[in-house]
Tab-separated table of C-alpha atoms in Angstrom:
chain	number	residue	atom	x	y	z
I	53	MET	CA	-57.574	5.339	-121.633
I	54	GLY	CA	-56.894	1.782	-122.768
I	55	TYR	CA	-55.131	-1.040	-120.965
I	56	GLY	CA	-51.723	-0.115	-119.504
I	57	VAL	CA	-48.539	-2.201	-119.779
I	58	LYS	CA	-44.962	-1.992	-118.504
I	59	LEU	CA	-42.093	-3.385	-120.531
I	60	ARG	CA	-38.469	-3.569	-119.427
I	61	VAL	CA	-35.973	-3.187	-122.272
I	62	TRP	CA	-32.188	-3.277	-122.143
I	63	GLY	CA	-29.194	-3.677	-124.397
I	64	GLU	CA	-25.474	-3.167	-124.881
I	65	TYR	CA	-25.747	-0.134	-127.168
I	66	ALA	CA	-28.396	2.312	-128.380
I	67	CYS	CA	-28.503	5.221	-130.804
I	68	PHE	CA	-31.541	7.512	-130.913
I	69	THR	CA	-30.184	9.829	-133.591
I	70	ARG	CA	-30.591	13.582	-133.310
I	71	PRO	CA	-32.015	14.825	-136.647
I	72	GLU	CA	-29.897	17.989	-136.593
I	73	MET	CA	-26.721	15.889	-137.002
I	74	LYS	CA	-26.101	15.132	-140.682
I	75	ALA	CA	-23.086	12.963	-141.507
I	76	GLU	CA	-22.217	11.394	-138.142
I	77	ARG	CA	-24.816	9.948	-135.806
I	78	VAL	CA	-25.182	11.473	-132.337
I	79	SER	CA	-27.693	9.963	-129.934
I	80	TYR	CA	-30.128	11.724	-127.642
I	81	ASP	CA	-29.391	11.214	-123.941
I	82	VAL	CA	-32.346	8.831	-123.559
I	83	MET	CA	-34.822	6.859	-125.614
I	84	THR	CA	-37.377	8.936	-127.520
I	85	PRO	CA	-41.122	8.233	-127.190
I	86	SER	CA	-41.292	7.320	-130.894
I	87	ALA	CA	-38.525	4.730	-130.404
I	88	ALA	CA	-40.409	3.300	-127.410
I	89	ARG	CA	-43.566	3.037	-129.532
I	90	GLY	CA	-41.602	1.195	-132.229
I	91	ILE	CA	-40.434	-1.399	-129.694
I	92	LEU	CA	-44.009	-2.076	-128.536
I	93	GLU	CA	-45.225	-2.325	-132.137
I	94	ALA	CA	-42.501	-4.890	-132.883
I	95	ILE	CA	-44.012	-7.114	-130.183
I	96	HIS	CA	-47.685	-6.599	-131.011
I	97	TRP	CA	-49.408	-4.276	-133.440
I	98	LYS	CA	-52.568	-4.351	-135.528
I	99	PRO	CA	-54.385	-1.621	-137.475
I	100	ALA	CA	-57.072	-1.953	-134.803
I	101	LEU	CA	-54.892	-0.395	-132.082
I	102	THR	CA	-52.471	2.446	-131.500
I	103	TRP	CA	-49.833	2.673	-128.754
I	104	ARG	CA	-49.500	5.726	-126.472
I	105	ILE	CA	-46.325	6.153	-124.423
I	106	ASP	CA	-46.945	7.475	-120.896
I	107	ARG	CA	-43.585	7.390	-119.099
I	108	ILE	CA	-40.021	6.219	-119.690
I	109	HIS	CA	-37.965	5.141	-116.659
I	110	VAL	CA	-34.169	5.365	-117.043
I	111	LEU	CA	-32.706	2.636	-114.823
I	112	LYS	CA	-28.978	3.111	-115.455
I	113	PRO	CA	-26.617	6.096	-115.626
I	114	ILE	CA	-26.354	7.793	-119.020
I	115	ASN	CA	-23.046	6.809	-120.624
I	116	PHE	CA	-21.841	7.580	-124.139
I	117	ASP	CA	-19.349	5.708	-126.282
I	118	SER	CA	-17.717	6.743	-129.565
I	119	ILE	CA	-17.595	4.007	-132.198
I	120	ARG	CA	-17.031	3.724	-135.942
I	121	ARG	CA	-19.580	1.981	-138.140
I	122	ASN	CA	-19.776	0.967	-141.787
I	123	GLU	CA	-22.488	2.796	-143.735
I	124	VAL	CA	-23.227	3.352	-147.425
I	125	GLU	CA	-22.549	6.704	-149.051
I	126	HIS	CA	-25.866	7.025	-150.909
I	127	LYS	CA	-29.369	5.601	-150.879
I	128	ILE	CA	-31.677	4.669	-153.750
I	129	SER	CA	-33.684	7.763	-154.582
I	130	ALA	CA	-37.454	7.878	-154.169
I	131	ARG	CA	-37.732	9.252	-157.713
I	132	ASN	CA	-36.073	6.137	-159.177
I	133	ILE	CA	-38.343	3.883	-157.140
I	134	LYS	CA	-41.454	5.716	-158.399
I	135	THR	CA	-40.173	5.413	-161.960
I	136	ALA	CA	-39.751	1.658	-161.533
I	137	MET	CA	-43.232	1.339	-160.003
I	138	LEU	CA	-44.683	3.041	-163.073
I	139	GLY	CA	-43.002	0.515	-165.357
I	140	GLY	CA	-39.927	2.502	-166.293
I	141	GLU	CA	-36.671	0.716	-166.986
I	142	ILE	CA	-34.231	1.891	-164.373
I	143	ASP	CA	-31.415	0.309	-162.393
I	144	LEU	CA	-32.297	0.042	-158.691
I	145	HIS	CA	-29.339	-2.036	-157.515
I	146	GLN	CA	-26.915	-0.850	-154.869
I	147	TYR	CA	-23.649	-2.593	-154.024
I	148	ALA	CA	-22.786	-1.884	-150.407
I	149	ALA	CA	-19.186	-3.020	-150.927
I	150	GLU	CA	-18.650	-0.281	-153.508
I	151	GLU	CA	-20.181	2.522	-151.416
I	152	ARG	CA	-19.032	1.559	-147.941
I	153	GLN	CA	-17.848	4.364	-145.704
I	154	GLN	CA	-16.715	4.428	-142.100
I	155	ARG	CA	-18.459	7.054	-140.008
I	156	ALA	CA	-18.178	8.007	-136.377
I	157	ALA	CA	-21.142	7.611	-134.053
I	158	LEU	CA	-21.713	8.798	-130.500
I	159	VAL	CA	-23.967	6.105	-129.006
I	160	LEU	CA	-25.372	5.187	-125.614
I	161	ARG	CA	-23.746	2.284	-123.794
I	162	ASP	CA	-25.367	-0.230	-121.412
I	163	VAL	CA	-28.953	1.047	-121.460
I	164	ASP	CA	-31.878	-0.130	-119.357
I	165	TYR	CA	-35.402	1.334	-119.452
I	166	VAL	CA	-38.955	0.590	-118.408
I	167	ILE	CA	-41.615	1.742	-120.865
I	168	GLU	CA	-45.013	2.574	-119.402
I	169	ALA	CA	-47.667	2.727	-122.109
I	170	HIS	CA	-51.273	2.019	-122.999
I	171	PHE	CA	-53.087	1.309	-126.232
I	172	GLU	CA	-56.348	2.548	-127.652
I	173	LEU	CA	-58.577	0.962	-130.267
I	174	THR	CA	-58.825	2.781	-133.592
I	175	ASN	CA	-61.694	3.158	-136.056
I	176	LYS	CA	-60.291	0.119	-137.875
I	177	ALA	CA	-61.191	-2.204	-134.996
I	178	GLY	CA	-63.635	-4.936	-135.949
I	179	GLU	CA	-66.208	-6.881	-133.992
I	180	GLY	CA	-63.574	-9.379	-132.836
I	181	ASP	CA	-61.281	-6.669	-131.462
I	182	ASN	CA	-61.431	-5.723	-127.812
I	183	GLU	CA	-58.942	-4.301	-125.331
I	184	GLY	CA	-58.763	-7.457	-123.203
I	185	LYS	CA	-57.866	-9.618	-126.191
I	186	HIS	CA	-55.013	-7.404	-127.354
I	187	CYS	CA	-53.727	-6.935	-123.801
I	188	ASP	CA	-53.557	-10.716	-123.347
I	189	ILE	CA	-51.687	-11.127	-126.644
I	190	PHE	CA	-49.111	-8.486	-125.744
I	191	THR	CA	-48.664	-9.824	-122.197
I	192	ARG	CA	-48.118	-13.386	-123.415
I	193	ARG	CA	-45.606	-12.326	-126.054
I	194	ALA	CA	-43.682	-10.029	-123.699
I	195	ARG	CA	-43.401	-12.744	-121.036
I	196	THR	CA	-42.036	-15.329	-123.487
I	197	GLY	CA	-39.856	-13.001	-125.566
I	198	GLN	CA	-41.958	-13.310	-128.709
I	199	CYS	CA	-42.164	-10.620	-131.390
I	200	HIS	CA	-43.099	-10.459	-135.060
I	201	MET	CA	-39.844	-8.587	-135.761
I	202	ARG	CA	-36.810	-8.064	-133.548
I	203	PRO	CA	-36.990	-4.639	-131.865
I	204	TYR	CA	-33.853	-2.528	-131.814
I	205	PHE	CA	-32.492	0.610	-130.165
I	206	GLY	CA	-32.376	3.011	-133.096
I	207	CYS	CA	-30.141	0.862	-135.343
I	208	ARG	CA	-30.686	-2.773	-136.270
I	209	GLU	CA	-27.261	-3.800	-134.981
I	210	PHE	CA	-28.356	-2.723	-131.472
I	211	PRO	CA	-30.995	-5.363	-130.596
I	212	VAL	CA	-33.426	-4.975	-127.706
I	213	HIS	CA	-33.796	-7.553	-124.946
I	214	PHE	CA	-37.188	-7.281	-123.286
I	215	THR	CA	-39.455	-8.761	-120.640
I	216	LEU	CA	-42.768	-7.880	-119.056
I	217	GLN	CA	-42.314	-5.685	-115.967
I	218	GLU	CA	-44.811	-7.239	-113.568
I	219	GLU	CA	-43.343	-5.941	-110.305
I	220	ALA	CA	-42.875	-2.372	-109.155
I	221	VAL	CA	-40.445	-0.381	-111.284
I	222	PRO	CA	-37.069	-0.222	-109.483
I	223	PRO	CA	-35.824	3.246	-108.530
I	224	SER	CA	-33.502	5.035	-110.911
I	225	PRO	CA	-29.935	5.952	-109.867
I	226	LEU	CA	-30.560	9.366	-111.445
I	227	THR	CA	-31.879	11.970	-109.015
I	228	GLY	CA	-33.019	15.547	-109.373
I	229	GLU	CA	-34.236	17.288	-112.510
I	230	ARG	CA	-32.513	17.319	-115.889
I	231	ASP	CA	-33.633	19.388	-118.867
I	232	LEU	CA	-33.133	17.154	-121.917
I	233	GLY	CA	-33.556	19.956	-124.451
I	234	TRP	CA	-35.660	19.664	-127.580
I	235	MET	CA	-36.388	16.048	-128.484
I	236	LEU	CA	-38.401	14.263	-131.143
I	237	TRP	CA	-41.724	13.180	-129.649
I	238	ASP	CA	-43.254	11.441	-132.672
I	239	ILE	CA	-44.182	11.741	-136.340
I	240	ASP	CA	-47.648	12.963	-137.332
I	241	PHE	CA	-48.339	10.515	-140.173
I	242	ALA	CA	-51.778	12.033	-140.810
I	243	ASN	CA	-50.250	15.443	-141.516
I	244	HIS	CA	-47.615	14.821	-144.212
I	245	MET	CA	-45.305	13.045	-141.736
I	246	GLU	CA	-44.720	16.238	-139.766
I	247	PRO	CA	-42.216	15.778	-136.911
I	248	ILE	CA	-43.369	16.861	-133.458
I	249	PHE	CA	-40.734	18.009	-130.958
I	250	PHE	CA	-41.142	18.588	-127.238
I	251	ARG	CA	-38.922	19.635	-124.332
I	252	PRO	CA	-38.963	16.964	-121.616
I	253	VAL	CA	-37.555	17.339	-118.121
I	254	MET	CA	-36.379	14.089	-116.535
I	255	LYS	CA	-37.305	13.974	-112.838
I	256	ASN	CA	-35.552	11.310	-110.746
I	257	GLY	CA	-34.949	9.238	-113.868
I	258	ILE	CA	-38.574	9.430	-115.108
I	259	ILE	CA	-39.662	11.164	-118.321
I	260	ASP	CA	-43.292	12.127	-118.850
I	261	ALA	CA	-43.845	11.164	-122.501
I	262	ARG	CA	-47.566	11.855	-122.757
I	263	SER	CA	-48.819	14.128	-125.539
I	264	PRO	CA	-47.002	17.442	-125.054
I	265	LYS	CA	-49.255	20.465	-124.593
I	266	GLY	CA	-46.779	23.079	-123.394
I	267	ASP	CA	-43.291	23.218	-124.890
I	268	ARG	CA	-43.909	21.791	-128.346
I	269	LEU	CA	-42.770	22.476	-131.894
């Protein structure tokens, strides 16, 4: 196991969209491990390392809010993009003002989490890469609020505020066990971007997000 870190993240809204919902967005009850990994990668990532999420601490009650958001009706097709890449003459423009639609969304309100994670070096690590170096870089950036792109909670309009959690993680107001149902764990990019689902049980506000070995799709 590589070096471990703890990052506290919070924000006004969050939307970790359930893939089974098509037109309107409906969020999972809590942050998914893949979303947590994306936040860490926004602060520090190199091909030489890969992030592994260990636990997610939910520090505030789970509250939902229904809002309406502007979205576009269509997206530029992958086929048209491939045609353009091969030199074909094709129109790739999209005017958001002409395709704007209002859609309902069921989002999380007033979220606060602590992400426990570690990183491991990959086969792309060079001679200058070592765990101590990358741990120092991440720690420095997390303490000062630096990132190479602004992390967000599922949608770009829901920005993440973050800081390094250097003290003990505060207790969660959520007690007991809660079955969260089937949830997206991550995407297997090495296997045709196959989604991996697992069935987490939140115990006293803590979700074990390590690689699922039991309930897994």
